[in-house]
Tab-separated table of C-alpha atoms and ligand atoms in Angstrom:
chain	number	residue	atom	x	y	z
E	1	UNK	CA	71.450	123.825	43.570
E	2	UNK	CA	72.296	127.092	45.373
E	3	UNK	CA	74.249	128.186	42.276
E	4	UNK	CA	70.840	128.983	40.790
E	5	UNK	CA	70.688	131.781	43.370
E	6	UNK	CA	72.403	135.036	42.444
E	7	UNK	CA	73.324	136.258	45.952
E	8	UNK	CA	73.370	139.747	44.407
E	9	UNK	CA	69.781	140.236	43.270
E	10	UNK	CA	67.499	139.823	46.298
E	11	UNK	CA	64.220	139.941	44.341
E	12	UNK	CA	65.429	137.355	41.864
E	13	UNK	CA	66.506	135.027	44.663
E	14	UNK	CA	63.158	135.419	46.447
E	15	UNK	CA	61.412	134.500	43.197
E	16	UNK	CA	63.722	131.528	42.567
E	17	UNK	CA	63.162	130.173	46.070
E	18	UNK	CA	59.379	130.533	45.717
E	19	UNK	CA	59.423	128.597	42.471
E	20	UNK	CA	61.419	125.635	43.793
E	21	UNK	CA	59.911	122.185	44.195
E	22	UNK	CA	59.750	120.566	47.591
E	23	UNK	CA	62.800	118.418	46.782
E	24	UNK	CA	64.767	121.448	45.566
E	25	UNK	CA	63.858	123.385	48.694
E	26	UNK	CA	65.026	120.525	50.919
E	27	UNK	CA	68.316	120.121	49.134
E	28	UNK	CA	69.054	123.798	48.617
E	29	UNK	CA	68.053	124.703	52.156
E	30	UNK	CA	70.293	122.038	53.609
E	31	UNK	CA	73.249	123.122	51.513
E	32	UNK	CA	72.712	126.811	52.277
E	33	UNK	CA	72.621	126.034	55.976
E	34	UNK	CA	75.885	124.109	55.762
E	35	UNK	CA	77.519	126.943	53.791
E	36	UNK	CA	76.305	129.558	56.275
E	37	UNK	CA	77.728	127.478	59.135
E	38	UNK	CA	81.058	127.182	57.334
E	39	UNK	CA	81.086	130.954	56.995
E	40	UNK	CA	80.095	131.475	60.612
E	41	UNK	CA	82.846	129.127	61.848
E	42	UNK	CA	85.422	131.133	59.957
E	43	UNK	CA	83.928	134.396	61.202
E	44	UNK	CA	84.345	133.206	64.779
E	45	UNK	CA	87.977	132.227	64.161
E	46	UNK	CA	88.657	135.548	62.398
E	47	UNK	CA	87.132	137.490	65.297
E	48	UNK	CA	89.177	135.540	67.823
E	49	UNK	CA	92.355	136.066	65.782
E	50	UNK	CA	91.677	139.797	65.608
E	51	UNK	CA	91.232	139.924	69.378
E	52	UNK	CA	94.488	138.036	69.802
E	53	UNK	CA	96.288	140.468	67.444
E	54	UNK	CA	95.058	143.513	69.369
E	55	UNK	CA	96.008	141.838	72.633
E	56	UNK	CA	99.555	141.112	71.463
E	57	UNK	CA	100.072	144.546	69.948
E	58	UNK	CA	99.000	146.124	73.194
E	59	UNK	CA	101.479	144.067	75.199
E	60	UNK	CA	104.311	144.410	72.655
E	61	UNK	CA	107.345	146.237	73.921
E	62	UNK	CA	106.483	145.611	77.542
E	63	UNK	CA	109.075	143.881	79.649
E	64	UNK	CA	108.052	140.413	80.794
E	65	UNK	CA	107.912	141.438	84.464
E	66	UNK	CA	105.348	144.154	83.745
E	67	UNK	CA	102.941	141.774	82.029
E	68	UNK	CA	100.704	140.243	84.648
E	69	UNK	CA	97.176	140.131	86.123
E	70	UNK	CA	95.327	143.314	85.478
E	71	UNK	CA	97.542	144.277	82.535
E	72	UNK	CA	96.695	141.056	80.726
E	73	UNK	CA	93.017	141.433	81.586
E	74	UNK	CA	93.047	144.976	80.216
E	75	UNK	CA	94.661	143.814	76.969
E	76	UNK	CA	92.094	141.013	76.618
E	77	UNK	CA	89.258	143.473	77.107
E	78	UNK	CA	90.750	145.732	74.445
E	79	UNK	CA	90.815	142.814	72.031
E	80	UNK	CA	87.177	141.896	72.656
E	81	UNK	CA	86.079	145.530	72.437
E	82	UNK	CA	87.769	145.923	69.043
E	83	UNK	CA	86.033	142.787	67.705
E	84	UNK	CA	82.752	144.126	69.068
E	85	UNK	CA	83.194	147.452	67.255
E	86	UNK	CA	84.535	146.063	63.989
E	87	UNK	CA	81.978	143.251	63.634
E	88	UNK	CA	79.053	145.057	65.239
E	89	UNK	CA	78.426	142.370	67.850
E	90	UNK	CA	78.127	142.678	71.624
E	91	UNK	CA	81.238	142.393	73.746
E	92	UNK	CA	79.922	139.266	75.384
E	93	UNK	CA	79.395	137.696	71.953
E	94	UNK	CA	82.974	138.681	71.032
E	95	UNK	CA	84.118	137.139	74.308
E	96	UNK	CA	82.277	133.892	73.553
E	97	UNK	CA	83.981	133.733	70.126
E	98	UNK	CA	87.402	134.118	71.729
E	99	UNK	CA	86.607	131.469	74.344
E	100	UNK	CA	85.286	129.038	71.725
E	101	UNK	CA	88.303	129.502	69.446
E	102	UNK	CA	90.582	128.881	72.445
E	103	UNK	CA	88.740	125.670	73.320
E	104	UNK	CA	88.780	124.435	69.733
E	105	UNK	CA	92.602	124.713	69.694
E	106	UNK	CA	92.587	121.679	71.981
E	107	UNK	CA	90.036	119.645	70.046
E	108	UNK	CA	91.026	119.398	66.383
E	109	UNK	CA	88.328	116.854	65.472
E	110	UNK	CA	85.559	119.068	66.838
E	111	UNK	CA	87.086	122.099	65.162
E	112	UNK	CA	87.215	120.279	61.823
E	113	UNK	CA	83.531	119.346	62.130
E	114	UNK	CA	82.730	123.002	62.863
E	115	UNK	CA	84.699	124.297	59.884
E	116	UNK	CA	83.050	121.636	57.750
E	117	UNK	CA	79.660	123.203	58.493
E	118	UNK	CA	78.309	120.149	60.348
E	119	UNK	CA	77.133	122.050	63.422
E	120	UNK	CA	75.811	125.386	64.622
E	121	UNK	CA	78.021	127.560	66.813
E	122	UNK	CA	75.793	126.826	69.809
E	123	UNK	CA	76.030	123.060	69.358
E	124	UNK	CA	79.793	123.194	68.822
E	125	UNK	CA	80.146	125.254	72.025
E	126	UNK	CA	78.229	122.584	73.951
E	127	UNK	CA	80.463	119.897	72.456
E	128	UNK	CA	83.739	121.742	73.033
E	129	UNK	CA	82.820	122.554	76.640
E	130	UNK	CA	81.947	118.898	77.314
E	131	UNK	CA	85.231	117.769	75.761
E	132	UNK	CA	87.002	120.247	78.008
E	133	UNK	CA	85.152	119.014	81.111
E	134	UNK	CA	86.092	115.437	80.201
E	135	UNK	CA	89.701	116.395	79.584
E	136	UNK	CA	91.118	114.033	82.181
E	137	UNK	CA	89.149	110.976	81.148
E	138	UNK	CA	91.284	107.993	80.321
E	139	UNK	CA	89.724	106.476	77.197
E	140	UNK	CA	90.463	102.951	78.450
E	141	UNK	CA	88.216	103.631	81.399
E	142	UNK	CA	85.061	103.357	79.320
E	143	UNK	CA	83.434	100.422	80.999
E	144	UNK	CA	81.902	97.564	79.089
E	145	UNK	CA	83.132	98.929	75.800
E	146	UNK	CA	86.127	97.674	73.918
E	147	UNK	CA	86.159	100.429	71.296
E	148	UNK	CA	89.100	102.780	71.151
E	149	UNK	CA	87.085	105.988	71.067
E	150	UNK	CA	88.609	109.017	72.733
E	151	UNK	CA	86.280	111.243	74.701
E	152	UNK	CA	86.447	113.793	71.887
E	153	UNK	CA	85.205	111.135	69.473
E	154	UNK	CA	82.445	110.180	71.879
E	155	UNK	CA	81.392	113.835	72.022
E	156	UNK	CA	81.279	113.952	68.215
E	157	UNK	CA	79.261	110.749	68.175
E	158	UNK	CA	76.638	112.270	70.469
E	159	UNK	CA	76.733	115.549	68.579
E	160	UNK	CA	75.923	113.863	65.280
E	161	UNK	CA	72.559	112.531	66.505
E	162	UNK	CA	69.201	114.025	65.629
E	163	UNK	CA	68.816	115.637	69.060
E	164	UNK	CA	68.068	119.141	70.247
E	165	UNK	CA	70.905	121.067	71.882
E	166	UNK	CA	69.480	120.765	75.437
E	167	UNK	CA	69.147	116.982	74.983
E	168	UNK	CA	72.734	116.833	73.722
E	169	UNK	CA	73.858	118.744	76.837
E	170	UNK	CA	72.147	116.200	79.070
E	171	UNK	CA	73.564	113.239	77.161
E	172	UNK	CA	77.084	114.639	77.416
E	173	UNK	CA	76.529	115.316	81.112
E	174	UNK	CA	75.447	111.676	81.562
E	175	UNK	CA	78.512	110.470	79.640
E	176	UNK	CA	80.765	112.560	81.873
E	177	UNK	CA	79.069	111.302	85.028
E	178	UNK	CA	79.431	107.759	83.771
E	179	UNK	CA	83.149	108.135	83.072
E	180	UNK	CA	84.276	110.602	85.697
E	181	UNK	CA	81.661	110.850	88.473
E	182	UNK	CA	83.963	112.514	91.008
E	183	UNK	CA	84.800	115.422	88.733
E	184	UNK	CA	81.082	116.109	88.194
E	185	UNK	CA	80.451	115.978	91.950
E	186	UNK	CA	83.242	118.483	92.433
E	187	UNK	CA	81.827	120.685	89.700
E	188	UNK	CA	78.406	120.594	91.365
E	189	UNK	CA	79.921	121.841	94.627
E	190	UNK	CA	81.749	124.599	92.775
E	191	UNK	CA	78.568	125.746	91.050
E	192	UNK	CA	76.706	125.793	94.394
E	193	UNK	CA	79.410	127.916	95.954
E	194	UNK	CA	80.158	130.283	93.099
E	195	UNK	CA	76.943	130.581	91.100
E	196	UNK	CA	74.169	129.378	93.396
E	197	UNK	CA	71.934	132.389	93.967
E	198	UNK	CA	68.438	133.794	93.996
E	199	UNK	CA	68.224	137.329	92.686
E	200	UNK	CA	65.103	139.446	92.499
E	201	UNK	CA	65.508	142.746	90.713
E	202	UNK	CA	63.099	145.480	89.707
E	203	UNK	CA	61.582	145.246	86.247
E	204	UNK	CA	59.314	147.980	84.909
E	205	UNK	CA	55.588	148.594	85.360
E	206	UNK	CA	55.256	146.960	88.742
E	207	UNK	CA	57.096	143.745	88.083
E	208	UNK	CA	60.188	142.052	89.404
E	209	UNK	CA	62.566	139.726	87.699
E	210	UNK	CA	63.365	136.489	89.493
E	211	UNK	CA	66.488	134.614	88.519
E	212	UNK	CA	67.918	131.660	90.354
E	213	UNK	CA	70.521	128.934	90.132
E	214	UNK	CA	69.349	126.273	92.576
E	215	UNK	CA	70.014	122.549	93.129
E	216	UNK	CA	68.212	120.372	90.586
E	217	UNK	CA	65.862	118.854	93.147
E	218	UNK	CA	64.766	122.296	94.390
E	219	UNK	CA	63.840	123.057	90.807
E	220	UNK	CA	61.965	119.804	90.276
E	221	UNK	CA	60.114	120.207	93.584
E	222	UNK	CA	59.093	123.802	92.924
E	223	UNK	CA	57.971	123.056	89.387
E	224	UNK	CA	55.856	120.075	90.432
E	225	UNK	CA	54.285	122.104	93.263
E	226	UNK	CA	53.350	124.898	90.854
E	227	UNK	CA	52.011	122.486	88.221
E	228	UNK	CA	49.945	120.575	90.789
E	229	UNK	CA	48.401	123.732	92.234
E	230	UNK	CA	47.394	124.879	88.742
E	231	UNK	CA	45.940	121.436	87.973
E	232	UNK	CA	43.862	121.421	91.134
E	233	UNK	CA	42.613	124.988	91.069
E	234	UNK	CA	41.908	125.702	87.418
E	235	UNK	CA	40.144	123.909	84.602
E	236	UNK	CA	40.862	123.893	80.877
E	237	UNK	CA	38.360	126.695	80.315
E	238	UNK	CA	40.428	129.197	82.305
E	239	UNK	CA	41.118	131.858	79.641
E	240	UNK	CA	44.515	132.951	80.991
E	241	UNK	CA	47.875	131.878	79.620
E	242	UNK	CA	49.805	129.340	81.677
E	243	UNK	CA	52.502	131.933	82.495
E	244	UNK	CA	50.363	134.194	84.717
E	245	UNK	CA	48.871	131.116	86.416
E	246	UNK	CA	52.384	129.958	87.322
E	247	UNK	CA	53.134	133.394	88.769
E	248	UNK	CA	50.119	133.302	91.093
E	249	UNK	CA	50.886	129.674	91.998
E	250	UNK	CA	54.475	130.581	92.944
E	251	UNK	CA	53.150	133.422	95.074
E	252	UNK	CA	50.649	131.231	96.869
E	253	UNK	CA	53.074	128.366	97.416
E	254	UNK	CA	55.665	130.664	98.965
E	255	UNK	CA	53.037	132.425	101.091
E	256	UNK	CA	52.815	135.849	99.475
E	257	UNK	CA	49.939	137.687	101.234
E	258	UNK	CA	46.859	137.764	99.019
E	259	UNK	CA	48.267	135.413	96.366
E	260	UNK	CA	45.512	132.887	95.757
E	261	UNK	CA	44.781	130.928	92.615
E	262	UNK	CA	41.209	130.276	91.512
E	263	UNK	CA	39.766	129.354	88.145
E	264	UNK	CA	38.671	132.234	85.916
E	265	UNK	CA	36.378	130.193	83.683
E	266	UNK	CA	33.302	131.685	85.367
E	267	UNK	CA	31.314	128.460	85.008
E	268	UNK	CA	29.230	127.049	87.855
E	269	UNK	CA	30.152	123.613	86.600
E	270	UNK	CA	33.912	124.257	86.775
E	271	UNK	CA	35.358	120.997	88.073
E	272	UNK	CA	38.116	122.846	89.961
E	273	UNK	CA	35.547	125.078	91.706
E	274	UNK	CA	33.219	122.197	92.483
E	275	UNK	CA	36.104	120.301	94.083
E	276	UNK	CA	36.844	123.287	96.323
E	277	UNK	CA	33.222	123.900	97.341
E	278	UNK	CA	32.328	120.289	98.106
E	279	UNK	CA	31.842	119.781	101.809
E	280	UNK	CA	34.446	117.313	103.039
E	281	UNK	CA	32.833	114.005	104.023
E	282	UNK	CA	35.004	113.085	106.987
E	283	UNK	CA	37.823	114.369	109.113
E	284	UNK	CA	40.580	112.925	106.945
E	285	UNK	CA	39.151	114.605	103.864
E	286	UNK	CA	38.801	117.795	105.834
E	287	UNK	CA	42.482	117.711	106.647
E	288	UNK	CA	43.471	117.077	103.065
E	289	UNK	CA	41.156	119.833	101.954
E	290	UNK	CA	42.536	122.320	104.448
E	291	UNK	CA	45.849	122.176	102.707
E	292	UNK	CA	44.157	123.248	99.502
E	293	UNK	CA	42.068	126.065	100.894
E	294	UNK	CA	43.401	129.438	101.892
E	295	UNK	CA	44.175	129.599	105.593
E	296	UNK	CA	41.066	130.655	107.558
E	297	UNK	CA	41.266	134.272	108.667
E	298	UNK	CA	41.373	133.571	112.401
E	299	UNK	CA	44.314	131.233	112.015
E	300	UNK	CA	46.461	133.908	110.431
E	301	UNK	CA	48.930	135.346	112.868
E	302	UNK	CA	49.043	139.094	112.680
E	303	UNK	CA	52.471	140.628	112.334
E	304	UNK	CA	53.587	141.048	115.908
E	305	UNK	CA	56.218	143.764	115.914
E	306	UNK	CA	57.888	143.869	119.309
E	307	UNK	CA	56.590	147.152	120.589
E	308	UNK	CA	59.125	149.917	120.943
E	309	UNK	CA	56.978	152.761	119.664
E	310	UNK	CA	58.767	155.164	117.400
E	311	UNK	CA	58.113	158.587	118.923
E	312	UNK	CA	58.675	160.388	115.604
E	313	UNK	CA	56.075	158.267	113.839
E	314	UNK	CA	53.313	157.261	116.234
E	315	UNK	CA	50.965	154.558	115.105
E	316	UNK	CA	47.807	156.002	113.642
E	317	UNK	CA	44.464	154.313	114.112
E	318	UNK	CA	44.203	153.652	110.360
E	319	UNK	CA	47.214	151.321	110.415
E	320	UNK	CA	45.972	147.776	110.052
E	321	UNK	CA	48.415	144.905	110.536
E	322	UNK	CA	48.933	143.059	107.256
E	323	UNK	CA	48.594	139.297	107.678
E	324	UNK	CA	51.439	137.142	106.493
E	325	UNK	CA	50.546	134.509	103.992
E	326	UNK	CA	51.304	130.911	104.670
E	327	UNK	CA	53.567	128.676	102.661
E	328	UNK	CA	51.503	125.969	101.012
E	329	UNK	CA	52.579	122.427	100.311
E	330	UNK	CA	50.658	120.495	97.705
E	331	UNK	CA	50.357	117.016	99.205
E	332	UNK	CA	49.319	115.476	95.900
E	333	UNK	CA	52.327	116.687	93.929
E	334	UNK	CA	54.566	113.903	92.651
E	335	UNK	CA	57.341	113.101	95.099
E	336	UNK	CA	60.956	113.473	94.086
E	337	UNK	CA	62.045	110.244	92.442
E	338	UNK	CA	65.585	109.085	91.734
E	339	UNK	CA	66.293	106.239	89.362
E	340	UNK	CA	69.409	104.311	90.323
E	341	UNK	CA	71.307	101.239	89.200
E	342	UNK	CA	72.164	99.046	92.206
E	343	UNK	CA	75.253	97.840	90.306
E	344	UNK	CA	76.394	101.411	89.828
E	345	UNK	CA	76.824	101.098	86.054
E	346	UNK	CA	73.992	103.286	84.773
E	347	UNK	CA	73.992	106.989	85.601
E	348	UNK	CA	71.377	107.938	88.235
E	349	UNK	CA	68.524	110.148	86.999
E	350	UNK	CA	66.411	112.593	88.945
E	351	UNK	CA	62.969	112.407	87.376
E	352	UNK	CA	61.892	115.713	85.953
E	353	UNK	CA	65.516	116.786	85.615
E	354	UNK	CA	67.897	114.250	84.078
E	355	UNK	CA	71.240	112.624	84.880
E	356	UNK	CA	72.826	113.374	88.268
E	357	UNK	CA	76.085	112.247	89.827
E	358	UNK	CA	75.956	109.211	92.170
E	359	UNK	CA	76.948	111.254	95.235
E	360	UNK	CA	74.007	113.596	94.647
E	361	UNK	CA	71.721	110.573	94.230
E	362	UNK	CA	72.938	109.235	97.587
E	363	UNK	CA	72.319	112.525	99.392
E	364	UNK	CA	68.799	112.650	97.896
E	365	UNK	CA	67.954	109.220	99.325
E	366	UNK	CA	66.538	110.857	102.485
E	367	UNK	CA	64.129	113.145	100.668
E	368	UNK	CA	63.358	111.275	97.457
E	369	UNK	CA	61.831	107.980	96.488
E	370	UNK	CA	64.511	105.718	95.042
E	371	UNK	CA	63.627	103.246	92.330
E	372	UNK	CA	65.854	100.845	90.397
E	373	UNK	CA	66.496	100.799	86.673
E	374	UNK	CA	64.677	97.820	85.151
E	375	UNK	CA	66.790	94.926	83.896
E	376	UNK	CA	66.054	95.873	80.265
E	377	UNK	CA	67.738	99.260	80.662
E	378	UNK	CA	70.697	97.838	82.537
E	379	UNK	CA	71.380	95.314	79.805
E	380	UNK	CA	72.027	98.143	77.348
E	381	UNK	CA	75.065	99.440	79.252
E	382	UNK	CA	76.043	102.909	80.393
E	383	UNK	CA	76.765	104.636	77.094
E	384	UNK	CA	73.910	103.890	74.789
E	385	UNK	CA	74.949	106.350	72.085
E	386	UNK	CA	77.879	104.133	71.224
E	387	UNK	CA	75.397	101.754	69.657
E	388	UNK	CA	76.552	103.245	66.365
E	389	UNK	CA	79.990	101.830	67.062
E	390	UNK	CA	78.609	98.352	67.657
E	391	UNK	CA	77.277	95.724	65.291
E	392	UNK	CA	73.815	96.823	64.234
E	393	UNK	CA	70.974	95.146	66.091
E	394	UNK	CA	68.173	93.816	63.867
E	395	UNK	CA	64.719	95.379	63.641
E	396	UNK	CA	62.304	94.297	66.327
E	397	UNK	CA	59.849	91.561	65.419
E	398	UNK	CA	57.480	93.082	62.824
E	399	UNK	CA	54.486	91.458	64.529
E	400	UNK	CA	54.986	93.829	67.482
E	401	UNK	CA	55.318	90.819	69.785
E	402	UNK	CA	58.992	91.457	70.467
E	403	UNK	CA	60.874	88.510	71.898
E	404	UNK	CA	57.687	86.964	73.301
E	405	UNK	CA	55.952	83.887	71.916
E	406	UNK	CA	53.083	84.038	74.405
E	407	UNK	CA	51.690	87.398	75.514
E	408	UNK	CA	53.273	88.509	78.820
E	409	UNK	CA	50.895	89.806	81.544
E	410	UNK	CA	49.122	92.967	80.398
E	411	UNK	CA	50.187	92.556	76.755
E	412	UNK	CA	46.595	92.270	75.548
E	413	UNK	CA	45.404	95.373	77.430
E	414	UNK	CA	45.664	98.607	75.463
E	415	UNK	CA	46.855	100.860	78.314
E	416	UNK	CA	50.235	99.924	79.779
E	417	UNK	CA	50.436	99.233	83.526
E	418	UNK	CA	52.274	101.748	85.736
E	419	UNK	CA	55.185	99.302	86.006
E	420	UNK	CA	55.477	98.889	82.253
E	421	UNK	CA	55.214	102.629	81.702
E	422	UNK	CA	58.026	103.166	84.230
E	423	UNK	CA	60.118	100.570	82.418
E	424	UNK	CA	59.690	102.282	79.034
E	425	UNK	CA	60.498	105.686	80.564
E	426	UNK	CA	63.644	104.296	82.229
E	427	UNK	CA	64.779	102.997	78.842
E	428	UNK	CA	63.838	106.022	76.759
E	429	UNK	CA	64.577	109.396	78.302
E	430	UNK	CA	62.926	111.551	75.606
E	431	UNK	CA	60.246	111.492	72.927
E	432	UNK	CA	61.633	109.162	70.265
E	433	UNK	CA	60.745	111.376	67.299
E	434	UNK	CA	63.843	112.990	65.700
E	435	UNK	CA	64.867	116.361	67.152
E	436	UNK	CA	62.251	116.436	69.897
E	437	UNK	CA	63.361	117.290	73.418
E	438	UNK	CA	60.171	116.416	75.279
E	439	UNK	CA	61.071	114.334	78.359
E	440	UNK	CA	59.529	110.879	78.111
E	441	UNK	CA	57.532	111.231	81.330
E	442	UNK	CA	55.419	113.872	79.563
E	443	UNK	CA	54.862	111.630	76.532
E	444	UNK	CA	52.244	109.163	75.337
E	445	UNK	CA	53.376	105.578	74.942
E	446	UNK	CA	52.799	104.603	71.344
E	447	UNK	CA	52.399	101.051	70.049
E	448	UNK	CA	55.010	100.747	67.294
E	449	UNK	CA	52.865	98.015	65.698
E	450	UNK	CA	49.271	99.122	66.232
E	451	UNK	CA	47.280	97.480	69.001
E	452	UNK	CA	44.378	95.516	67.561
E	453	UNK	CA	41.317	96.320	69.661
E	454	UNK	CA	39.131	93.567	68.172
E	455	UNK	CA	41.862	90.906	68.321
E	456	UNK	CA	44.599	92.051	70.738
E	457	UNK	CA	46.594	88.878	70.273
E	458	UNK	CA	46.990	89.598	66.555
E	459	UNK	CA	48.139	93.235	66.874
E	460	UNK	CA	51.151	94.805	68.551
E	461	UNK	CA	51.376	93.773	72.183
E	462	UNK	CA	51.495	96.140	75.117
E	463	UNK	CA	55.089	95.298	76.045
E	464	UNK	CA	58.449	97.060	76.108
E	465	UNK	CA	59.305	95.624	72.674
E	466	UNK	CA	56.380	97.423	71.040
E	467	UNK	CA	56.145	100.694	72.988
E	468	UNK	CA	57.987	103.971	72.430
E	469	UNK	CA	57.337	107.348	74.085
E	470	UNK	CA	56.098	110.047	71.691
E	471	UNK	CA	54.935	113.493	72.726
E	472	UNK	CA	51.327	114.294	71.838
E	473	UNK	CA	52.210	116.341	68.729
E	474	UNK	CA	54.709	113.790	67.397
E	475	UNK	CA	52.327	110.950	68.198
E	476	UNK	CA	49.807	112.574	65.845
E	477	UNK	CA	52.577	113.236	63.296
E	478	UNK	CA	53.584	109.575	63.364
E	479	UNK	CA	50.051	108.572	62.458
E	480	UNK	CA	50.168	110.894	59.431
E	481	UNK	CA	52.803	108.504	58.115
E	482	UNK	CA	55.231	110.958	56.431
E	483	UNK	CA	58.112	109.437	58.393
E	484	UNK	CA	57.730	105.753	59.166
E	485	UNK	CA	59.515	104.301	62.229
E	486	UNK	CA	61.245	100.945	62.546
E	487	UNK	CA	62.057	99.934	66.109
E	488	UNK	CA	65.210	97.849	66.540
E	489	UNK	CA	65.995	95.365	69.302
E	490	UNK	CA	68.583	97.775	70.781
E	491	UNK	CA	65.785	100.399	70.870
E	492	UNK	CA	67.222	102.446	68.026
E	493	UNK	CA	64.369	103.825	65.945
E	494	UNK	CA	64.926	104.425	62.231
E	495	UNK	CA	62.562	107.020	60.803
E	496	UNK	CA	62.282	106.678	57.036
E	497	UNK	CA	60.798	109.411	54.863
E	498	UNK	CA	58.093	107.945	52.658
E	499	UNK	CA	58.842	110.610	50.042
E	500	UNK	CA	62.611	110.503	49.792
E	501	UNK	CA	63.691	107.329	51.584
E	502	UNK	CA	65.948	109.441	53.790
E	503	UNK	CA	66.617	107.846	57.201
E	504	UNK	CA	67.020	109.596	60.577
E	505	UNK	CA	67.924	107.447	63.592
E	506	UNK	CA	67.016	108.224	67.196
E	507	UNK	CA	68.513	106.606	70.277
E	508	UNK	CA	66.886	105.778	73.610
E	509	UNK	CA	69.243	107.791	75.838
G	601	LIG	ZN1	37.163	126.456	85.621
G	602	LIG	ZN1	58.083	114.774	70.412
């Protein structure tokens, strides 16, 4: 394999790689990646050890009473700065190496996996931080599970799945909430107090940079408002990128004077324009429409500065009061929705965000719609990823009829009902294709066994047992048939490569 590469003759290695077969590329690439991760893990430990050496040398010879606070901090900074200079990395990168190496001291299993080349530095950092956050969890606490896994082992179990790093973060957050809800509530308060902020700083060329750490439901609300405004005011023919549209939408929603979103397609037939120009039929429509239209000029309050005239700068006749804009609320945007388990076993989820602690879910009850997890999701228990630790559930019925002998209501209709869709989404949080992080609410529901349009009873039925969420791109990929899925009764999906027989498993949550 990679021994066919010279590692000394770049041109030769480029030529060798270009001449490899698909199988050779797969195998060599995988092995090279593992080797590079092994090297990176050792680089991180070497950097951290160098920082530690510099730190200790700097403090050597000092009496114990003189080593405190700012002296220690100074020595730590010296250590990081030396790593930065010697390795040619930023000081913050050097700092993150030191912090990671420190964390890994406490988690030997995670450190071994890192040194073994199993994971990237970013993924290992996510895992080590989660293990640290769950430090106080009593392993026996794990409800409804009789396995003897420590939290560190649970973290490794999650880490080993074919998930993206952000999905892993959310799964570990859910595991923590499930096992130690109070500590996550406390952490949320700490973040609000210490990190919660909205900063707007000058960029270049007439732009500002907006950066904010806000409660999850603020984020979900703002995002859905922006998305809804764009949906209503523009059509698919608008030539602009989505980014600039979001900027104008944010401006209009927060009432920036002059910020107003209209479609740039230039077509008389633009559906978004037609909707705006249509005369409202009755008073109720008129009211709904008013919310969408810019405030009429006469309704805009001019800026009324209480009038102490400044004698040094008398108002000139050319000064025109600038009208304030008006904050806009999109009435048709989806409302905040929280998924809860009345028995308190499953971790609450804020739709459009992910897992939240139960206390947060309770405080959101006044402003959000609360819905219950369906029975099918509750049956699976709080920590779905431990399926791997349980006896393997068999594949779902290959007919696509699941556990049903007669079609349940709606099973013979191609499109799932809203209730069924909600049930699938409550079971499966993300697109079920390996290594996709698309939240399930943005996905298509795919019939695992194809629906038969001419004889619906004979094909896969439109029921939980035959539906999985797949994002649009992966939905198309599935139909190409390179990787063939098998749905299991515990909602694991095994994706088998038709070429190599290799299997990748994905889990519902
Ligand atoms: Zn248009
Ligand atoms: Zn996907």
